[in-house]
Coordinates of C-alpha atoms in Angstrom, one line a residue:
M102 CA 99.2 108.3 81.2
S103 CA 96.6 107.3 83.7
E104 CA 98.6 104.4 85.2
E105 CA 101.2 104.7 87.8
T106 CA 104.8 104.8 86.4
V107 CA 108.3 104.1 87.7
V108 CA 111.3 106.2 86.8
L109 CA 114.0 103.7 85.9
K110 CA 116.8 106.2 85.4
V111 CA 117.4 109.9 85.0
F112 CA 119.8 110.5 82.1
A113 CA 121.9 113.6 81.5
N114 CA 120.7 113.8 77.9
E115 CA 118.0 112.8 75.5
I116 CA 120.2 110.7 73.3
D117 CA 121.1 108.2 76.0
A118 CA 117.5 108.1 77.3
K119 CA 116.2 107.4 73.8
M120 CA 118.8 104.6 73.3
A121 CA 117.6 103.0 76.5
Q122 CA 114.0 103.4 75.4
D123 CA 114.8 101.7 72.1
V124 CA 116.4 98.7 73.8
L125 CA 113.3 98.3 76.0
V126 CA 110.9 98.7 73.1
G127 CA 112.9 96.1 71.2
E128 CA 112.3 93.7 74.2
G129 CA 108.5 94.4 74.1
I130 CA 108.4 96.8 77.1
T131 CA 106.6 100.1 76.6
A132 CA 108.8 103.0 77.8
F133 CA 108.5 106.7 77.8
V134 CA 111.1 109.5 77.8
F135 CA 110.2 112.7 79.7
K136 CA 112.2 115.9 79.5
D137 CA 111.7 119.6 80.3
D138 CA 113.9 121.6 77.9
G139 CA 111.6 124.3 76.8
G140 CA 110.4 122.4 73.8
G141 CA 114.0 121.9 72.6
M142 CA 114.8 125.6 72.8
E143 CA 116.8 125.2 76.1
P144 CA 118.6 121.9 75.6
H145 CA 121.0 122.7 78.5
L146 CA 118.2 122.1 80.9
Q147 CA 118.4 118.4 80.1
R148 CA 121.7 118.4 82.0
T149 CA 120.4 120.3 85.0
R150 CA 116.9 118.7 85.2
G151 CA 117.6 115.4 83.6
V152 CA 115.7 113.2 81.1
R153 CA 113.6 110.5 82.7
L154 CA 113.0 107.0 81.4
V155 CA 109.7 105.7 82.7
V156 CA 108.0 102.3 82.5
K157 CA 104.9 100.7 84.0
P158 CA 105.5 99.1 87.5
V159 CA 104.8 95.6 86.2
D160 CA 107.7 96.0 83.7
A161 CA 110.2 97.7 86.0
G162 CA 112.0 94.6 87.2
R163 CA 112.6 93.1 83.8
A164 CA 113.5 96.6 82.4
R165 CA 116.2 97.0 85.0
Q166 CA 117.6 93.5 84.2
I167 CA 117.8 94.4 80.5
L168 CA 119.4 97.9 81.0
E169 CA 121.7 97.1 83.9
P170 CA 124.6 95.9 81.8
L171 CA 124.2 98.7 79.3
F172 CA 123.5 101.8 81.5
S173 CA 124.3 100.9 85.1
I174 CA 120.8 101.2 86.4

């Protein structure tokens, strides 16, 4: 991604991050999930390093409003 991004929340696992991403995509907001778990070979690293949910800065305010009631952003 060449544009600047904003990390909305760091989740403890990929499942929660993907659920939040799906909610945002359903609302028309492009969101990405980034994780470093050794390509899935070291899933425990998600808990120590976290799984980041990222959006464009222009979408950050609206994304927070959408996710706040669901995920305590």
